[in-house]
GROMACS .gro file of N, CA, C and O in nm:
model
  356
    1UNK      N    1   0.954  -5.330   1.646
    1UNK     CA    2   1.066  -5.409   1.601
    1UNK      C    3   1.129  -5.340   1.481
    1UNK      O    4   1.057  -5.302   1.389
    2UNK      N    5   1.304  -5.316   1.477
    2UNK     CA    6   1.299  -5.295   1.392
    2UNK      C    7   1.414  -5.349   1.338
    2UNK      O    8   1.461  -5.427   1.421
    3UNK      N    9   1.514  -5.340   1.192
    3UNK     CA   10   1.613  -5.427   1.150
    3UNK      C   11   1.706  -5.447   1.208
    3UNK      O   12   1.767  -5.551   1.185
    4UNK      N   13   1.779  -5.312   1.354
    4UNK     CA   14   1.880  -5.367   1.412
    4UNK      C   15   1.825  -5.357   1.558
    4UNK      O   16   1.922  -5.340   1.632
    5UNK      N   17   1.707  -5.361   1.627
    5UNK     CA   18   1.682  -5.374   1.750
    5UNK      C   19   1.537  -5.391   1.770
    5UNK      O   20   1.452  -5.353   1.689
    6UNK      N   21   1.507  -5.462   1.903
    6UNK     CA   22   1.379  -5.485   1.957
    6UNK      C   23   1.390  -5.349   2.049
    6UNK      O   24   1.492  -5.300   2.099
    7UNK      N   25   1.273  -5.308   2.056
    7UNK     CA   26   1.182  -5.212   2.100
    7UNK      C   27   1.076  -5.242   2.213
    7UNK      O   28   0.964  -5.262   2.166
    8UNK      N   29   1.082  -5.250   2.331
    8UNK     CA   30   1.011  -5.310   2.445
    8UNK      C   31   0.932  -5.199   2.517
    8UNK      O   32   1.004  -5.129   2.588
    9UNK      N   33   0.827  -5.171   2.516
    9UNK     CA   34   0.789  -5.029   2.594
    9UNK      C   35   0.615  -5.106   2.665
    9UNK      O   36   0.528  -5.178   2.615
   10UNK      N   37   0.637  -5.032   2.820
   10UNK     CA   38   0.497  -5.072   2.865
   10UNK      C   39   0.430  -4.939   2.925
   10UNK      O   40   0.477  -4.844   2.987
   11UNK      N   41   0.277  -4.977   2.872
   11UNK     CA   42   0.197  -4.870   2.868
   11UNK      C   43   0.124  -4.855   3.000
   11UNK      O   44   0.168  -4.926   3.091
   12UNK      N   45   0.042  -4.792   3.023
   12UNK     CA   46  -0.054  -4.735   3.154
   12UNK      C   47  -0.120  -4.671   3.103
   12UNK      O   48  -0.059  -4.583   3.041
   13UNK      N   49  -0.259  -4.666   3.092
   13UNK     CA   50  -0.345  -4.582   3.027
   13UNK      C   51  -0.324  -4.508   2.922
   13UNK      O   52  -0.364  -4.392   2.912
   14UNK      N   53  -0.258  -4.570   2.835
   14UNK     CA   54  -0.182  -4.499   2.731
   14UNK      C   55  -0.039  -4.413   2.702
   14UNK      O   56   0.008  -4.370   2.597
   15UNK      N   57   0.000  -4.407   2.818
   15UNK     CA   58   0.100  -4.368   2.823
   15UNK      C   59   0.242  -4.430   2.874
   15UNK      O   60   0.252  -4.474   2.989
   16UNK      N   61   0.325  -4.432   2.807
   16UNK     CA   62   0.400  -4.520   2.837
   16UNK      C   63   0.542  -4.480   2.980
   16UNK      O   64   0.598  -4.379   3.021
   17UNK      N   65   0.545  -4.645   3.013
   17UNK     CA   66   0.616  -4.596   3.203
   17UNK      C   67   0.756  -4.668   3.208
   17UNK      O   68   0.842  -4.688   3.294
   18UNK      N   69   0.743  -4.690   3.109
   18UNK     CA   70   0.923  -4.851   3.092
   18UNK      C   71   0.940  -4.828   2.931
   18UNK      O   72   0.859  -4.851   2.841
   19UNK      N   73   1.058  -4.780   2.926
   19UNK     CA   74   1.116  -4.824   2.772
   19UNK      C   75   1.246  -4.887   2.752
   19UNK      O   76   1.343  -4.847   2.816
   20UNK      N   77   1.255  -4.994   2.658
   20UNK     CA   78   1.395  -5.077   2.698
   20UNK      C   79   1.439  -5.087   2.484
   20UNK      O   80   1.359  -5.116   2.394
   21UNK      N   81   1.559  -5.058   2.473
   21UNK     CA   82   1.585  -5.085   2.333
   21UNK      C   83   1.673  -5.214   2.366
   21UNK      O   84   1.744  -5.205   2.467
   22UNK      N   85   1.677  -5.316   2.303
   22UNK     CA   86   1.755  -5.444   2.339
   22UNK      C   87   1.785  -5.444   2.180
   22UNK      O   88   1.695  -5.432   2.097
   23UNK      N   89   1.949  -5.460   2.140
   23UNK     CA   90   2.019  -5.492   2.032
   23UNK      C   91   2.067  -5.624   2.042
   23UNK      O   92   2.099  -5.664   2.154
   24UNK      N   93   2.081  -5.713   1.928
   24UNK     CA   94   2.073  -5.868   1.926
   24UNK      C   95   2.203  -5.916   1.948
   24UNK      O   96   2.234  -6.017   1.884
   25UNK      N   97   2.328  -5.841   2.062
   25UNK     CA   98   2.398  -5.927   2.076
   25UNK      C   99   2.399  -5.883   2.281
   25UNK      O  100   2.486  -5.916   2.362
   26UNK      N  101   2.308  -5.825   2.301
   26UNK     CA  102   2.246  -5.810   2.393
   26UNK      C  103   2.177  -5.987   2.474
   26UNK      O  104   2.198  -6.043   2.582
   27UNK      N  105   2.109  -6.012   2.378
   27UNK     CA  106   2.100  -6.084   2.373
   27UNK      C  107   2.116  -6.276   2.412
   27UNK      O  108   2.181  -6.321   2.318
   28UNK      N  109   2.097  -6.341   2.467
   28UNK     CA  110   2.162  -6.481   2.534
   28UNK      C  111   2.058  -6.610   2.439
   28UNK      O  112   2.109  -6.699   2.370
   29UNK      N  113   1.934  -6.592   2.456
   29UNK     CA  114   1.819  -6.697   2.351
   29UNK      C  115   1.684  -6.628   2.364
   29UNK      O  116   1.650  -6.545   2.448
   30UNK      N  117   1.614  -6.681   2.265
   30UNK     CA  118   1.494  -6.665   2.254
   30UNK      C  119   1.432  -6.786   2.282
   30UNK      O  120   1.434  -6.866   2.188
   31UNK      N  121   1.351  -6.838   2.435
   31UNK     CA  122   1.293  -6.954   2.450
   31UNK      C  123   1.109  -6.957   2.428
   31UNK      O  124   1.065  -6.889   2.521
   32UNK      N  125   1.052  -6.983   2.386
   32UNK     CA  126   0.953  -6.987   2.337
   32UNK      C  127   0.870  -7.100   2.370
   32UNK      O  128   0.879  -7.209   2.313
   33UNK      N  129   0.756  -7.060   2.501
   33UNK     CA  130   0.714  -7.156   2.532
   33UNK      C  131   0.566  -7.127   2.565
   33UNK      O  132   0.504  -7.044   2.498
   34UNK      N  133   0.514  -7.187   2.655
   34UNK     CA  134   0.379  -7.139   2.714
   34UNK      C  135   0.330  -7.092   2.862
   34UNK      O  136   0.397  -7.102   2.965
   35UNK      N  137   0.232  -7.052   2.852
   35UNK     CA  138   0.193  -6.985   2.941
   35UNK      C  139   0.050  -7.012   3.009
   35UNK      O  140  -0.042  -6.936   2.979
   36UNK      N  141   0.028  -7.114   3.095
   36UNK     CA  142  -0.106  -7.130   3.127
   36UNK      C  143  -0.135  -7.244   3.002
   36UNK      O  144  -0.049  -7.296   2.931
   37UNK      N  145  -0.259  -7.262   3.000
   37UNK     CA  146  -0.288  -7.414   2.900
   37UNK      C  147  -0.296  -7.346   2.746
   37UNK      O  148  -0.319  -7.450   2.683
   38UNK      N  149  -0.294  -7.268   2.670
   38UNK     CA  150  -0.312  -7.180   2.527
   38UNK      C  151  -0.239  -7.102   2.519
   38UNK      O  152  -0.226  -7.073   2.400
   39UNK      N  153  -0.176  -7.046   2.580
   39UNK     CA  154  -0.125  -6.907   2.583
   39UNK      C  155   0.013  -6.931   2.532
   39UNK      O  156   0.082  -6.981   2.621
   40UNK      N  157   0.098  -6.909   2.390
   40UNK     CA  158   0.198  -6.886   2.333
   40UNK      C  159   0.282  -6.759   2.377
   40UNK      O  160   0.251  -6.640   2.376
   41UNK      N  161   0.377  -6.811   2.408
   41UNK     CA  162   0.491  -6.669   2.457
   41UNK      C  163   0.606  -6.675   2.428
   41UNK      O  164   0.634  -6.785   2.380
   42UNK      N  165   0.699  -6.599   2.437
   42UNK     CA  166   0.864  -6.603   2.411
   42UNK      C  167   0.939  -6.523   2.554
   42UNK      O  168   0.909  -6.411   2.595
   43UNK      N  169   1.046  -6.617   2.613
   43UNK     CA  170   1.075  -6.500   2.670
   43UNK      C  171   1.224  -6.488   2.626
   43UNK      O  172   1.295  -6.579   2.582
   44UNK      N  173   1.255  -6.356   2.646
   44UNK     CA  174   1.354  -6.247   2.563
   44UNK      C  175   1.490  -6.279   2.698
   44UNK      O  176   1.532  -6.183   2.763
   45UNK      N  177   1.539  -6.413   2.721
   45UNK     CA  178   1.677  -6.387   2.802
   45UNK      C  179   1.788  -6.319   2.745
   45UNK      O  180   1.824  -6.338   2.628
   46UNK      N  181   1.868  -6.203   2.862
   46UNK     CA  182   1.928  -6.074   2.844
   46UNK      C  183   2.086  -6.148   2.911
   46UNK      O  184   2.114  -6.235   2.994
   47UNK      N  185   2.165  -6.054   2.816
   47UNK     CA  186   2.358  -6.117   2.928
   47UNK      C  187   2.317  -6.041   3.060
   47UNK      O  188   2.328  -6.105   3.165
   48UNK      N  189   2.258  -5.878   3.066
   48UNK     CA  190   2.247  -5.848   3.171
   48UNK      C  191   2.093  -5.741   3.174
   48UNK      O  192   2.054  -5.668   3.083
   49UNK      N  193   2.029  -5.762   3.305
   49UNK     CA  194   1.903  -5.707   3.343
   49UNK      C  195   1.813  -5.828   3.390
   49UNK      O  196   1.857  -5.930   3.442
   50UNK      N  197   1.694  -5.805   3.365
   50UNK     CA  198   1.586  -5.907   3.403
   50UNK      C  199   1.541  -5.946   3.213
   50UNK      O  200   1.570  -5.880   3.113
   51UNK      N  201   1.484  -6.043   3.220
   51UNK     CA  202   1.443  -6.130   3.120
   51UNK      C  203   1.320  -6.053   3.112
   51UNK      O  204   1.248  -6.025   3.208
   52UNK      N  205   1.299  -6.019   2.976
   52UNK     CA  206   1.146  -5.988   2.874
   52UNK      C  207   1.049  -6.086   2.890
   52UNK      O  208   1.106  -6.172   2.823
   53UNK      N  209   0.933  -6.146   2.931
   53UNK     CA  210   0.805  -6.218   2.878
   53UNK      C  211   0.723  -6.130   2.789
   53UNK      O  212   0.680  -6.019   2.821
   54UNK      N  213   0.702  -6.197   2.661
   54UNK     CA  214   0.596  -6.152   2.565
   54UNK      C  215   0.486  -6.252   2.575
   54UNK      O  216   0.504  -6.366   2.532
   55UNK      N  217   0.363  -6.213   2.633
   55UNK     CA  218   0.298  -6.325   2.630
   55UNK      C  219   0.102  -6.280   2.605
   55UNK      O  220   0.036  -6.178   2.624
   56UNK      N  221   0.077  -6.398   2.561
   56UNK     CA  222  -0.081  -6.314   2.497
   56UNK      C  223  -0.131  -6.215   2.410
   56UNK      O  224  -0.228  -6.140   2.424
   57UNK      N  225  -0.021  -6.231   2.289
   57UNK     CA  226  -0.075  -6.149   2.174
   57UNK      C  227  -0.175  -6.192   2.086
   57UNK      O  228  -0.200  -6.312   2.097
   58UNK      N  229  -0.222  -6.147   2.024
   58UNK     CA  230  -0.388  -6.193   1.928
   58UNK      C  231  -0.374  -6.123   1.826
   58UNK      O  232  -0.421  -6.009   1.834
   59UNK      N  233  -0.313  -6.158   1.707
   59UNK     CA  234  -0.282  -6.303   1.656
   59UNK      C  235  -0.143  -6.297   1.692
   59UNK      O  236  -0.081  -6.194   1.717
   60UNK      N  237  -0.095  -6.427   1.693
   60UNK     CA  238   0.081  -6.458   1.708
   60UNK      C  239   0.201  -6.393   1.631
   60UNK      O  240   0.319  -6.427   1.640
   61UNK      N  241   0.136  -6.264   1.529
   61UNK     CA  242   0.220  -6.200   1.466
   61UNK      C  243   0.354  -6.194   1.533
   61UNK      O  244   0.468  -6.219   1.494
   62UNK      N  245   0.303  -6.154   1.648
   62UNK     CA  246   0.464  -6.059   1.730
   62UNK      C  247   0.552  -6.189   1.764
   62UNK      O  248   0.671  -6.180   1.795
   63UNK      N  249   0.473  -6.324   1.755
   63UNK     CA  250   0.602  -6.390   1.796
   63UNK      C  251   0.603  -6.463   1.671
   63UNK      O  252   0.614  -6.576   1.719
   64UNK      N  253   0.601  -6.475   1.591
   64UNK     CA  254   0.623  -6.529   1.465
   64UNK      C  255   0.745  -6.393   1.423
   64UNK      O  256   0.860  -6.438   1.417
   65UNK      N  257   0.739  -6.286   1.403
   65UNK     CA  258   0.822  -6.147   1.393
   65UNK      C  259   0.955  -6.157   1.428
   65UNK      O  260   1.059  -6.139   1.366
   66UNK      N  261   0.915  -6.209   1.603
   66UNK     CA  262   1.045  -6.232   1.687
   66UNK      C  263   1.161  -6.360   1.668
   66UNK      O  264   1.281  -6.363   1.695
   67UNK      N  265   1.049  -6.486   1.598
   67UNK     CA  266   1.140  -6.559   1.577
   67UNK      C  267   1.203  -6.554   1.450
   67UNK      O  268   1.297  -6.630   1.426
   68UNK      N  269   1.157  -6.464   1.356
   68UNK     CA  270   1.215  -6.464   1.249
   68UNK      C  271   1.336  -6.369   1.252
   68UNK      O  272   1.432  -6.380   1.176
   69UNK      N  273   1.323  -6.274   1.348
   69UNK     CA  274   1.444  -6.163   1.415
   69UNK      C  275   1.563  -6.248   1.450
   69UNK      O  276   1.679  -6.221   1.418
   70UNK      N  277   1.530  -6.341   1.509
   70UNK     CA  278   1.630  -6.461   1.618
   70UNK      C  279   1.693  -6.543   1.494
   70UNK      O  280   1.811  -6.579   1.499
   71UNK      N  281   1.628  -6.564   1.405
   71UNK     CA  282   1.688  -6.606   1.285
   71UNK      C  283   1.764  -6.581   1.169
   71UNK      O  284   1.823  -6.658   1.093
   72UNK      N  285   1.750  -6.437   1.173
   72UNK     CA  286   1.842  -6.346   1.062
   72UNK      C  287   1.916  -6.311   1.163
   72UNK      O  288   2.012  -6.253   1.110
   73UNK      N  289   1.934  -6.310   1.298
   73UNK     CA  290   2.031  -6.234   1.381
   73UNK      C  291   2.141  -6.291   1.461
   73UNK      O  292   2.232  -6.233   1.521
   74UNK      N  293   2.089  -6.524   1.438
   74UNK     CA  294   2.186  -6.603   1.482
   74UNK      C  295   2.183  -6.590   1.587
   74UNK      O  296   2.295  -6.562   1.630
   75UNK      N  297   2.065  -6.599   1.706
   75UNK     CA  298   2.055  -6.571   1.824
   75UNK      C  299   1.982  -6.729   1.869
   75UNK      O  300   1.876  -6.775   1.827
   76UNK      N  301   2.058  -6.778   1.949
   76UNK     CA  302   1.935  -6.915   1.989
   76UNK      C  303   1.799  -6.885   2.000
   76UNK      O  304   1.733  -6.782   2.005
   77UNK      N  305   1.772  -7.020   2.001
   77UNK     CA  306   1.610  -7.017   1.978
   77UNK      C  307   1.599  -7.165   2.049
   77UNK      O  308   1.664  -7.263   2.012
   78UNK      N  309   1.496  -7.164   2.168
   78UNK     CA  310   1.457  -7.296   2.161
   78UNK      C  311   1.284  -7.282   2.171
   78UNK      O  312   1.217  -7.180   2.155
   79UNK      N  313   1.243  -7.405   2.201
   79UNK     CA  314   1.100  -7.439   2.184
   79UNK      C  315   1.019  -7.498   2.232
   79UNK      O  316   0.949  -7.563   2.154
   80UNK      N  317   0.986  -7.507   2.382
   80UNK     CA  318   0.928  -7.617   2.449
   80UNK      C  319   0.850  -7.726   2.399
   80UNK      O  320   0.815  -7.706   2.283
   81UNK      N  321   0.811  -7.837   2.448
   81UNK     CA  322   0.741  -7.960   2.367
   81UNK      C  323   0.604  -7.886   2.391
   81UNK      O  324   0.556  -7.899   2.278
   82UNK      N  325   0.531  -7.833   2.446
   82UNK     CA  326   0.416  -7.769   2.454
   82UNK      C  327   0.361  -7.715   2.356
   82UNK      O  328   0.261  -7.748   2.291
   83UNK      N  329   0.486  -7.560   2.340
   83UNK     CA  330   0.459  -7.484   2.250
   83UNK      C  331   0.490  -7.517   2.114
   83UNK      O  332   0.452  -7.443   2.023
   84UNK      N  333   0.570  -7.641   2.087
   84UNK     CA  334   0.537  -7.765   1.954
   84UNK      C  335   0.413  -7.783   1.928
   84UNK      O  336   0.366  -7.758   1.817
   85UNK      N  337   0.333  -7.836   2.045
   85UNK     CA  338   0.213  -7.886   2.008
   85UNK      C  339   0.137  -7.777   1.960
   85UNK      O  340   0.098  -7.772   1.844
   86UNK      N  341   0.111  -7.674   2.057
   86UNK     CA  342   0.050  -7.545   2.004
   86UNK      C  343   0.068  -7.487   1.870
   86UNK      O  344  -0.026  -7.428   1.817
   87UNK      N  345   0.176  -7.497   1.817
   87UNK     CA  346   0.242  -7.418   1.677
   87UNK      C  347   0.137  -7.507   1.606
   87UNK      O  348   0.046  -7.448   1.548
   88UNK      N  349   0.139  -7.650   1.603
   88UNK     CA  350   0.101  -7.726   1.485
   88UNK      C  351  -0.072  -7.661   1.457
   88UNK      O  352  -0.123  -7.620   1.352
   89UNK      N  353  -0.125  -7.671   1.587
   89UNK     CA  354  -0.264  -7.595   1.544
   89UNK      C  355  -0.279  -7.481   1.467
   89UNK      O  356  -0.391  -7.436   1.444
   0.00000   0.00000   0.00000
């Protein structure tokens, strides 16, 4: 992550096979919900491509990061009633 773009890259044995730079007017919301019964996620909806899932990081840094990105950058944000309950823990 960095001050003017998210950084999306997926790995394979270490090496990486997908790299995507997404700039925040790229951008449509950040919905932030869950995944399975614990599992905290965000997914990254795009004006155009397929939609980002971030999901199952340990600890929630990366989405605590992301929503604070969505917040200096004036990008929606919503929040499922789920992942309400989850935050409060």
């Amino acid at each position: 992550m960095e001050n003017d773009f998210l950084s999306y890259q997926i790995k394979f044995w270490k090496k990486p096979i997908y790299k995507k730079v997404i700039y925040p007017e790229q951008i449509i919301q950040l919905k932030f919900t869950t995944g399975g019964w614990a599992t905290k996620g965000v997914i990254i909806r795009l004006k155009k491509g397929l939609n980002i899932r971030i999901f199952g990081f340990n600890p929630d840094e990366v989405l605590k990061d992301i929503l604070n990105y969505g917040k200096e950058k004036n990008i929606s944000i919503t929040k499922s009633k789920y992942y309400l309950v989850l935050e409060k823990k």
